[in-house]
Coordinates of C-alpha atoms and ligand atoms in Angstrom, one line a residue:
Chain A
M1 CA 0.0 0.0 0.0
S2 CA 1.1 3.5 -0.6
L3 CA 0.2 6.6 1.4
D4 CA -3.0 8.3 0.3
V5 CA -1.4 11.7 0.2
A6 CA -4.5 13.6 -0.8
A7 CA -6.4 12.2 2.2
V8 CA -3.6 13.1 4.5
K9 CA -3.3 16.6 3.1
A10 CA -7.1 17.1 3.5
Q11 CA -6.7 16.8 7.2
F12 CA -4.6 20.0 7.4
P13 CA -6.8 23.0 7.3
I14 CA -4.0 25.5 7.1
L15 CA -2.7 24.1 3.8
D16 CA -6.0 25.1 2.1
Q17 CA -5.1 28.7 1.6
Q18 CA -3.4 31.2 -0.8
V19 CA -0.6 33.5 0.0
Y20 CA 0.0 36.5 -2.3
G21 CA -2.7 35.0 -4.5
K22 CA -0.8 31.8 -5.0
R23 CA -1.5 28.3 -3.6
L24 CA 0.4 27.8 -0.4
V25 CA 3.2 25.3 -0.8
Y26 CA 4.6 24.5 2.6
L27 CA 8.1 23.1 2.4
D28 CA 9.5 24.3 5.7
N29 CA 8.6 21.2 7.7
A30 CA 12.0 20.8 9.3
A31 CA 11.3 24.2 11.1
T32 CA 7.9 23.0 12.2
T33 CA 5.2 20.9 10.6
Q34 CA 1.6 21.9 10.2
K35 CA -1.0 20.3 12.5
P36 CA -3.9 18.0 11.5
R37 CA -7.4 18.7 12.6
A38 CA -7.2 15.8 15.1
V39 CA -4.5 17.7 17.0
I40 CA -6.2 21.1 16.9
H41 CA -9.5 19.5 18.1
A42 CA -7.8 17.6 20.9
I43 CA -6.4 20.9 22.3
Q44 CA -9.6 22.8 21.7
S45 CA -11.7 20.0 23.3
F46 CA -9.4 19.9 26.4
Y47 CA -9.9 23.7 26.9
E48 CA -13.6 23.4 26.3
K49 CA -14.3 20.4 28.5
D50 CA -11.5 19.3 30.8
N51 CA -9.2 22.1 31.6
A52 CA -7.9 22.0 35.2
N53 CA -4.5 21.7 36.8
V54 CA -3.0 18.2 37.1
H55 CA -1.9 16.1 40.0
R56 CA -3.4 18.3 42.6
G57 CA -7.2 18.5 42.4
V58 CA -9.9 16.3 43.9
H59 CA -12.5 17.5 41.5
A60 CA -13.8 15.9 38.4
L61 CA -12.0 18.2 35.9
S62 CA -8.7 17.9 37.6
E63 CA -9.0 14.1 37.5
R64 CA -9.9 14.2 33.8
A65 CA -7.0 16.6 33.0
T66 CA -4.6 14.4 35.0
A67 CA -5.8 11.3 33.2
A68 CA -5.5 12.9 29.8
Y69 CA -2.0 14.3 30.6
E70 CA -0.8 10.9 31.8
A71 CA -2.4 9.1 28.9
A72 CA -0.3 11.4 26.6
R73 CA 2.8 10.3 28.5
E74 CA 1.9 6.6 27.8
K75 CA 1.5 7.5 24.1
V76 CA 5.0 9.1 24.1
R77 CA 6.4 6.0 25.8
G78 CA 4.9 3.9 23.0
L79 CA 6.2 6.2 20.3
L80 CA 9.8 5.8 21.6
N81 CA 9.3 2.3 22.9
A82 CA 10.6 3.2 26.3
C83 CA 10.4 0.6 29.1
S84 CA 8.3 2.7 31.4
V85 CA 6.5 6.0 31.6
R86 CA 9.0 6.8 34.5
E87 CA 11.5 7.4 31.7
V88 CA 9.3 9.9 29.9
V89 CA 9.9 13.5 31.0
F90 CA 7.8 16.2 29.5
V91 CA 9.8 19.3 28.6
R92 CA 9.4 22.3 26.4
G93 CA 11.1 20.7 23.5
T94 CA 14.4 19.2 22.3
T95 CA 16.3 22.3 23.4
E96 CA 15.1 22.0 27.0
A97 CA 15.7 18.3 27.0
I98 CA 19.3 18.7 26.1
N99 CA 19.8 21.6 28.6
L100 CA 18.2 19.4 31.3
V101 CA 20.8 16.6 30.7
A102 CA 23.7 19.1 30.5
Q103 CA 22.7 20.9 33.7
S104 CA 21.6 17.9 35.8
W105 CA 23.5 14.9 34.6
G106 CA 26.4 16.9 33.2
M107 CA 27.0 19.1 36.3
A108 CA 26.9 16.1 38.6
R109 CA 29.1 13.9 36.4
L110 CA 31.7 15.9 34.6
R111 CA 35.1 16.9 35.9
A112 CA 37.9 18.9 34.4
G113 CA 39.7 16.8 31.8
D114 CA 36.6 14.8 30.8
E115 CA 35.5 14.9 27.2
I116 CA 32.2 15.4 25.4
L117 CA 32.1 14.3 21.8
I118 CA 29.6 15.9 19.4
T119 CA 29.5 16.0 15.6
E120 CA 30.1 18.7 13.1
M121 CA 26.5 18.6 11.9
E122 CA 24.8 19.3 15.3
H123 CA 22.1 21.9 15.7
H124 CA 23.2 24.8 18.0
S125 CA 21.0 23.3 20.7
N126 CA 23.2 20.2 20.8
I127 CA 26.4 22.4 20.8
V128 CA 25.8 25.3 23.1
P129 CA 24.6 23.5 26.2
W130 CA 27.7 21.4 26.1
Q131 CA 30.0 24.4 25.6
M132 CA 28.3 26.0 28.6
L133 CA 28.9 22.8 30.6
C134 CA 32.5 22.6 29.5
E135 CA 33.1 26.2 30.6
R136 CA 31.7 25.4 34.0
T137 CA 33.4 22.1 34.6
G138 CA 36.6 22.3 32.7
A139 CA 35.6 19.4 30.4
R140 CA 36.7 19.5 26.8
L141 CA 34.4 19.5 23.8
R142 CA 35.5 17.4 20.8
V143 CA 34.0 17.2 17.4
L144 CA 33.6 14.3 14.9
P145 CA 33.9 15.8 11.4
I146 CA 31.7 15.3 8.4
N147 CA 32.8 14.5 4.8
D148 CA 31.9 16.3 1.6
A149 CA 28.7 14.4 1.2
G150 CA 27.6 15.5 4.6
E151 CA 28.1 12.1 6.3
L152 CA 29.9 11.6 9.6
C153 CA 33.5 10.5 9.2
M154 CA 32.9 7.2 11.1
E155 CA 36.4 6.0 10.5
Q156 CA 37.6 8.7 12.8
L157 CA 35.2 7.8 15.6
P158 CA 37.5 5.2 17.4
S159 CA 40.3 7.7 17.7
L160 CA 38.0 10.3 19.2
L161 CA 36.5 8.0 21.8
N162 CA 38.6 7.2 24.9
E163 CA 38.1 6.6 28.7
R164 CA 37.8 10.3 29.2
T165 CA 34.8 10.5 26.9
K166 CA 31.8 10.8 29.2
L167 CA 29.1 11.8 26.7
V168 CA 28.5 11.6 23.0
G169 CA 25.8 13.9 21.5
V170 CA 24.6 13.1 18.0
V171 CA 21.7 14.1 15.8
H172 CA 19.6 11.3 14.5
L173 CA 18.4 13.1 11.4
S174 CA 20.2 16.3 10.5
N175 CA 18.0 19.4 9.9
A176 CA 20.7 21.1 7.8
L177 CA 21.7 18.2 5.6
G178 CA 19.1 15.5 5.9
T179 CA 21.7 13.0 6.8
I180 CA 20.5 9.9 8.8
N181 CA 23.3 9.0 11.1
P182 CA 24.3 5.5 12.1
V183 CA 23.4 6.2 15.7
A184 CA 23.2 2.5 16.8
E185 CA 26.8 2.0 15.7
I186 CA 27.9 5.2 17.5
I187 CA 26.1 4.1 20.7
R188 CA 27.8 0.7 20.5
Q189 CA 31.2 2.2 20.2
A190 CA 30.6 4.9 22.8
H191 CA 29.3 2.3 25.4
A192 CA 32.4 0.3 24.8
V193 CA 34.5 3.1 26.4
G194 CA 31.9 3.8 29.0
A195 CA 30.4 7.0 27.5
R196 CA 26.7 7.9 27.7
V197 CA 24.9 8.9 24.5
L198 CA 22.3 11.5 23.9
V199 CA 20.5 11.3 20.6
D200 CA 18.9 14.5 19.2
G201 CA 15.8 13.2 17.6
A202 CA 14.1 16.6 16.9
Q203 CA 13.8 15.8 13.2
A204 CA 13.6 12.0 13.3
A205 CA 10.4 11.2 15.0
A206 CA 8.1 12.4 12.1
H207 CA 10.0 10.4 9.5
M208 CA 11.1 7.1 10.9
P209 CA 10.2 4.6 13.7
I210 CA 12.2 5.2 16.9
D211 CA 13.0 2.4 19.4
V212 CA 15.1 3.6 22.3
Q213 CA 15.5 0.1 23.7
Q214 CA 16.8 -1.3 20.4
L215 CA 19.1 1.7 20.0
D216 CA 20.2 1.4 23.6
C217 CA 20.6 5.1 23.8
D218 CA 20.9 6.7 27.2
F219 CA 19.1 9.9 26.4
Y220 CA 16.7 10.7 23.5
A221 CA 15.2 14.2 22.9
T222 CA 12.5 15.3 20.6
S223 CA 9.9 18.0 20.0
A224 CA 6.2 17.5 19.3
H225 CA 6.0 20.5 16.9
K226 CA 8.2 18.8 14.3
M227 CA 5.9 15.7 14.2
Y228 CA 2.5 17.3 13.6
G229 CA 2.0 18.3 17.3
P230 CA 1.9 21.6 19.1
T231 CA 4.8 23.9 20.0
G232 CA 6.0 24.2 23.5
I233 CA 6.1 20.5 24.3
G234 CA 8.6 17.7 23.8
V235 CA 10.2 14.8 25.6
L236 CA 13.3 13.8 27.3
Y237 CA 13.7 10.0 27.4
A238 CA 16.4 8.8 29.7
K239 CA 17.1 5.4 31.2
E240 CA 15.5 5.1 34.6
T241 CA 18.8 4.3 36.3
L242 CA 20.2 7.6 35.0
L243 CA 17.2 9.6 36.0
D244 CA 17.3 8.1 39.4
E245 CA 20.8 9.3 40.0
M246 CA 20.3 12.7 38.5
P247 CA 19.6 15.7 40.7
P248 CA 16.5 17.8 39.8
Y249 CA 16.8 20.4 37.1
Q250 CA 14.4 23.0 38.4
G251 CA 12.7 23.2 41.8
G252 CA 9.1 24.0 42.5
G253 CA 5.7 22.5 42.8
D254 CA 4.9 19.0 41.5
M255 CA 8.6 17.9 41.7
I256 CA 8.5 17.4 45.5
R257 CA 7.0 14.8 47.8
M258 CA 7.6 16.7 51.1
V259 CA 8.8 20.1 51.8
T260 CA 9.9 21.6 55.1
F261 CA 12.4 24.5 55.5
E262 CA 15.0 22.0 56.7
H263 CA 14.6 19.4 54.0
T264 CA 12.8 18.6 50.8
Q265 CA 12.1 15.1 49.5
Y266 CA 11.9 14.9 45.8
N267 CA 9.0 13.3 44.0
E268 CA 9.3 10.0 42.1
L269 CA 10.1 9.7 38.4
P270 CA 9.4 11.4 36.1
Y271 CA 7.8 14.1 38.2
K272 CA 11.2 14.9 39.9
F273 CA 12.0 16.7 36.6
E274 CA 8.7 18.4 36.0
A275 CA 8.6 21.4 38.3
G276 CA 5.6 23.7 38.1
T277 CA 2.4 23.4 36.1
P278 CA 3.3 21.7 32.9
N279 CA 2.1 22.4 29.4
I280 CA -1.0 20.2 29.8
A281 CA -2.8 21.1 26.6
G282 CA 0.5 20.7 24.8
A283 CA 1.0 17.2 26.1
I284 CA -2.5 16.3 25.1
G285 CA -1.9 17.7 21.6
F286 CA 1.3 15.7 21.5
G287 CA -0.6 12.6 22.3
A288 CA -3.1 13.3 19.6
A289 CA -0.3 13.8 17.1
I290 CA 1.1 10.4 18.0
D291 CA -2.4 8.8 17.6
W292 CA -2.7 10.5 14.3
L293 CA 0.7 9.2 13.1
R294 CA -0.2 5.8 14.4
G295 CA -3.3 5.9 12.2
L296 CA -1.0 6.0 9.2
D297 CA 1.9 3.7 8.4
M298 CA 5.3 5.1 9.2
G299 CA 6.8 2.9 6.5
E300 CA 4.4 4.4 3.9
I301 CA 5.2 7.9 5.1
A302 CA 8.9 7.3 4.8
A303 CA 8.5 5.7 1.4
H304 CA 6.4 8.6 0.1
E305 CA 8.9 11.2 1.4
Q306 CA 11.8 9.2 0.0
N307 CA 10.3 9.2 -3.4
M308 CA 9.6 12.9 -3.3
L309 CA 13.2 13.6 -2.1
Q310 CA 14.7 11.5 -4.9
E311 CA 12.5 13.3 -7.4
A312 CA 13.5 16.7 -6.0
T313 CA 17.1 15.7 -6.0
R314 CA 16.9 14.6 -9.6
R315 CA 15.3 17.9 -10.7
A316 CA 17.8 19.9 -8.6
K317 CA 20.7 18.3 -10.4
D318 CA 19.2 19.4 -13.7
L319 CA 19.0 23.0 -12.7
P320 CA 22.1 24.9 -13.8
G321 CA 23.9 26.7 -11.0
L322 CA 22.3 24.7 -8.3
R323 CA 24.7 23.1 -5.7
L324 CA 23.3 20.6 -3.3
V325 CA 24.6 20.8 0.2
G326 CA 24.3 17.4 1.8
E327 CA 24.2 14.3 -0.4
A328 CA 24.5 11.6 2.1
K329 CA 23.7 8.0 1.1
H330 CA 21.2 7.8 3.9
R331 CA 19.2 11.0 3.8
A332 CA 15.6 12.0 4.4
T333 CA 13.2 14.9 3.9
V334 CA 15.8 17.7 3.5
L335 CA 16.9 19.3 0.2
S336 CA 19.5 21.9 1.1
F337 CA 21.2 23.9 -1.7
T338 CA 22.6 27.2 -3.0
M339 CA 22.2 28.8 -6.4
E340 CA 25.1 30.4 -8.3
G341 CA 24.8 34.2 -8.2
I342 CA 21.6 34.3 -6.0
H343 CA 21.8 34.7 -2.3
P344 CA 19.6 32.3 -0.3
H345 CA 17.7 35.2 1.2
D346 CA 16.8 36.6 -2.2
L347 CA 15.7 33.2 -3.2
G348 CA 13.6 32.9 0.0
T349 CA 11.8 36.2 -0.8
I350 CA 11.2 35.3 -4.4
L351 CA 9.9 31.8 -3.5
D352 CA 7.7 33.3 -0.8
R353 CA 6.0 35.5 -3.3
E354 CA 5.3 32.5 -5.4
G355 CA 3.6 30.9 -2.4
V356 CA 6.5 28.6 -1.7
A357 CA 7.5 28.6 2.0
I358 CA 11.1 27.4 2.5
R359 CA 13.8 28.3 4.9
A360 CA 16.8 30.4 3.9
G361 CA 19.6 30.7 6.5
H362 CA 22.1 28.8 8.5
H363 CA 19.4 26.5 10.0
C364 CA 20.9 26.9 13.5
A365 CA 23.9 24.9 12.3
M366 CA 26.5 27.5 11.6
P367 CA 29.4 25.0 11.7
V368 CA 27.8 23.1 8.8
M369 CA 27.7 26.3 6.8
Q370 CA 31.3 26.9 7.6
R371 CA 32.2 23.3 6.6
F372 CA 30.7 23.8 3.2
G373 CA 31.9 27.4 2.8
V374 CA 28.5 29.0 2.4
P375 CA 26.9 31.8 4.4
A376 CA 23.5 30.1 4.2
T377 CA 21.5 27.6 2.2
V378 CA 18.0 27.3 0.9
R379 CA 16.3 24.4 2.5
A380 CA 13.1 22.7 1.3
S381 CA 11.9 20.0 3.7
L382 CA 9.2 17.5 3.2
A383 CA 6.3 16.1 5.2
A384 CA 3.7 13.4 4.6
Y385 CA 1.3 15.9 3.0
N386 CA 3.7 17.2 0.3
T387 CA 2.9 16.3 -3.3
L388 CA 4.6 16.4 -6.7
D389 CA 2.6 19.6 -7.4
D390 CA 4.6 21.1 -4.5
L391 CA 7.8 20.2 -6.2
D392 CA 6.5 21.6 -9.5
A393 CA 5.8 24.9 -7.7
L394 CA 9.2 24.9 -6.1
F395 CA 11.2 24.4 -9.3
L396 CA 9.0 26.8 -11.2
A397 CA 9.8 29.5 -8.7
L398 CA 13.5 28.7 -8.8
E399 CA 13.5 29.1 -12.5
K400 CA 11.7 32.4 -12.1
A401 CA 14.4 33.5 -9.7
C402 CA 17.1 32.5 -12.1
A403 CA 15.4 34.6 -14.8
M404 CA 15.1 37.6 -12.5
F405 CA 18.8 37.5 -11.7
A406 CA 20.0 36.7 -15.1
Chain K
M1 CA 0.3 45.2 -3.8
F2 CA 4.0 45.5 -4.3
D3 CA 5.4 43.0 -6.8
L4 CA 8.8 41.3 -6.7
K5 CA 9.8 43.5 -9.6
D6 CA 9.5 46.5 -7.3
L7 CA 12.0 44.9 -5.0
Y8 CA 14.4 43.5 -7.6
Q9 CA 14.6 46.4 -9.9
Q10 CA 17.1 46.3 -12.7
V11 CA 19.3 48.8 -10.9
I12 CA 19.4 46.5 -7.8
V13 CA 20.2 43.4 -9.8
D14 CA 22.9 45.3 -11.6
H15 CA 24.5 46.7 -8.5
N16 CA 24.4 43.3 -6.9
K17 CA 26.2 41.8 -9.8
H18 CA 28.7 44.6 -10.2
P19 CA 29.0 46.4 -6.9
R20 CA 30.6 49.9 -7.2
N21 CA 33.4 51.0 -4.9
F22 CA 33.9 47.4 -3.8
G23 CA 37.1 46.5 -2.0
R24 CA 39.5 47.7 0.6
L25 CA 40.5 51.3 1.1
E26 CA 44.1 51.8 2.2
D27 CA 44.6 54.2 5.1
P28 CA 41.0 54.9 5.8
S29 CA 40.2 57.7 8.3
H30 CA 37.1 55.8 9.5
E31 CA 36.0 52.2 9.2
A32 CA 33.5 49.8 10.7
E33 CA 32.2 46.3 10.4
G34 CA 28.5 45.5 10.1
Y35 CA 26.9 42.1 10.8
N36 CA 23.4 40.8 10.6
P37 CA 23.5 37.6 12.7
L38 CA 20.1 36.6 11.5
C39 CA 21.1 36.1 7.9
G40 CA 24.9 36.3 8.1
D41 CA 25.3 39.4 6.0
R42 CA 28.7 40.9 6.7
L43 CA 30.0 44.3 5.5
H44 CA 33.1 46.3 6.1
V45 CA 33.0 50.0 5.1
Y46 CA 36.0 52.3 4.7
L47 CA 36.0 56.1 4.5
K48 CA 38.5 58.8 3.9
V49 CA 37.2 62.1 5.3
D50 CA 39.2 65.3 4.6
D51 CA 39.7 68.1 7.1
Q52 CA 36.7 69.9 5.7
D53 CA 34.5 66.9 6.8
R54 CA 34.0 65.9 3.2
I55 CA 33.9 62.2 2.2
E56 CA 36.8 62.0 -0.2
D57 CA 36.6 58.3 -0.8
V58 CA 34.4 55.4 0.4
R59 CA 34.6 51.7 -0.3
F60 CA 33.1 48.5 1.1
E61 CA 33.7 44.8 1.2
G62 CA 31.6 41.9 2.3
E63 CA 29.0 39.4 1.4
G64 CA 25.2 39.3 1.6
C65 CA 22.0 39.2 -0.3
A66 CA 21.3 41.3 -3.4
I67 CA 19.5 43.9 -1.3
S68 CA 22.3 44.5 1.1
M69 CA 25.0 44.4 -1.6
A70 CA 23.1 46.8 -3.9
S71 CA 22.2 49.1 -1.0
A72 CA 25.9 49.3 0.0
S73 CA 27.0 49.9 -3.6
L74 CA 24.4 52.6 -4.1
M75 CA 25.3 54.2 -0.8
T76 CA 28.9 54.5 -1.7
E77 CA 28.0 56.2 -4.9
A78 CA 25.7 58.6 -3.1
L79 CA 28.2 59.5 -0.4
K80 CA 31.3 60.2 -2.4
G81 CA 32.0 64.0 -2.2
R82 CA 29.3 64.6 0.4
T83 CA 30.0 66.2 3.8
L84 CA 29.3 64.4 7.0
E85 CA 26.4 66.8 7.6
E86 CA 24.9 65.7 4.3
F87 CA 25.5 62.1 5.2
R88 CA 23.3 62.5 8.3
A89 CA 20.5 64.0 6.3
L90 CA 20.7 61.2 3.7
F91 CA 20.8 58.6 6.5
E92 CA 17.5 60.0 7.9
G93 CA 16.0 60.3 4.5
F94 CA 16.9 56.7 3.5
H95 CA 15.7 55.4 6.8
E96 CA 12.3 57.0 6.2
L97 CA 12.3 55.8 2.6
V98 CA 12.6 52.1 3.6
T99 CA 10.6 52.1 6.8
S100 CA 7.7 54.5 6.5
S101 CA 4.4 52.9 5.9
G102 CA 2.1 54.6 3.4
D103 CA 3.2 57.8 1.8
V104 CA 6.8 58.7 2.0
A105 CA 7.1 62.1 3.6
C106 CA 10.7 62.8 2.5
D107 CA 11.3 63.9 -1.0
E108 CA 12.4 60.9 -3.0
T109 CA 14.2 63.1 -5.5
D110 CA 16.6 64.2 -2.8
L111 CA 17.7 60.6 -2.5
G112 CA 18.4 60.2 -6.2
K113 CA 19.1 56.7 -7.2
L114 CA 18.7 55.5 -3.7
A115 CA 14.9 55.7 -4.2
V116 CA 15.0 52.3 -6.0
L117 CA 15.3 50.7 -2.6
G118 CA 11.9 52.0 -1.6
G119 CA 10.5 48.7 -2.7
V120 CA 11.7 46.9 0.5
R121 CA 9.0 48.7 2.4
A122 CA 6.6 46.0 1.2
F123 CA 9.0 43.3 2.4
P124 CA 9.4 43.8 6.1
S125 CA 11.8 40.9 6.6
R126 CA 14.2 42.5 4.1
I127 CA 14.4 46.1 5.5
K128 CA 17.4 45.2 7.6
C129 CA 19.2 44.1 4.6
A130 CA 18.9 47.5 3.1
T131 CA 19.8 49.5 6.2
L132 CA 22.8 47.4 7.4
C133 CA 25.3 49.4 5.3
W134 CA 23.9 52.7 6.5
H135 CA 24.1 51.7 10.2
T136 CA 27.6 50.5 9.6
M137 CA 28.5 53.8 7.9
K138 CA 27.0 55.7 10.8
N139 CA 29.1 53.7 13.2
A140 CA 32.2 54.2 11.2
I141 CA 31.7 58.0 11.3
E142 CA 30.6 58.2 14.9
R143 CA 32.8 55.6 16.4
S144 CA 34.5 52.5 15.1
G145 CA 33.0 49.2 15.9
V146 CA 30.5 46.6 14.8
A147 CA 27.0 47.6 13.7
R148 CA 24.3 45.1 14.1
T149 CA 20.8 45.0 12.6
E150 CA 18.8 42.4 14.3
Ligands
PLP1 C1 18.2 18.7 14.8 C2 17.5 19.6 15.7 N1 17.9 19.7 17.0 C3 17.3 20.5 17.9 C4 16.3 21.4 17.5 C5 15.7 22.3 18.5 O1 14.3 21.9 18.7 P1 13.4 22.9 19.5 O2 13.5 24.2 18.9 O3 12.0 22.3 19.2 O4 13.8 22.8 20.9 C6 15.9 21.4 16.1 C7 14.9 22.4 15.7 O5 15.1 23.2 14.8 C8 16.6 20.5 15.2 O6 16.2 20.6 13.9

């Protein structure tokens, strides 16, 4: 069976509109995806029927809100195939998840002289928290380089891993290049030297199945808004043994069991890491997005996006002056490129006026831009609802830009 | 509605392709670097101002989008031979040209060729591209340092 793209697309009300008198063609899915009606309705229905604070009320609404919030946690557990909901910490998004690990686990575990290994293709959110941690602890940040195709130089990994390596941070699916990294192999090698591994799954969850047990990763971070869910909610998965040892990240309500002025006893997992009133509606929307995705077939989504990406790549190679940035053998959803003689921001503006929404910039991965010697790229990124018509519009607009700058 | 053609007028496309006064100026009396961290546009402007406060020579280097390159190129053309006093008036006039909504109060004819950049008014996300060089120039004249448009 193949994905019924028209039926999928029909579930996204926002896509049915014109901008500047042109059909909206949304190809900025790596920044954030659009939301299906099921997600919008779940959030609206929560506010219309069940809204109350969680874990603290005795009344009916509070019980319903708590049940819905915890049901969402179970859905996230299922999405990642975590062992237990105790390993599922709701956070604001990938960025907060990584900062939580850096500040809690990192501050407790790292000493001067220890090493953190990340890769040259990381998003700033998987670079800066580690730099901040290194500054505070005296640990050293090391970087696994990438090759001209935009793949990790895996042959250099063994020489960068040693007994001082305490953590490896790696992106599952690169937002700047589309590269799918061999995270299982990285985790195996990192564990062999006793290092923990954090996988940045911000981009991955909407495009491939995730199984944290099979990967055996120690930490996995992702954001709901890149997988058809709302903004402001995401998840940190961490192995229970790690979460148990980690000190809380923020203090406040909900994360405690008992407070006196002399002593505070922390709450059990995962609440120890969820201080304050959480994003309840967000979590419920996240759960609805997972249900929605489960109603489709991830294999069919991936196959559809892969076909589209191959077609886009083929057309891109036919366009004179276009240079692809990122041609990894294992790649998904992202077409990143530059055009000879036209700055990416001019392309962004021209495409926008043709109704085509793409991203032009450094994609929060400035080291990748430096590696490829470009100030910025244009990035078209796909989701389940994109069609060949969308690619037609993209390439027509690119040709128009070329003519305008000729 | 403003059309793309109002933004990418031939003059702009031409100045982007063949920027005037491009390159380093030896022994500048003033210089400054401008940077737009959002899009990575980077400019360096050099000035030679004589003792009558007149801009004897002006050049720029850098990389950026067509709007920022053309704006810098047109600015250098407009400033050569002007006094610092005149620069300030042009700065204000240009700022008004690219930011004012509705009718432009300033007289576009005073701005000469710079008026072609008026099209960015309809593209709010691109106004900073047009003004980066002017802010950088102002910084060079008032003090040396890094100008930012964010
Ligand atoms: C690979 C990657 N990591 C991390 C992030 C940060 O995610 P968020 O902004 O949702 O915290 C992003 C989002 O752009 C991303 O693409």
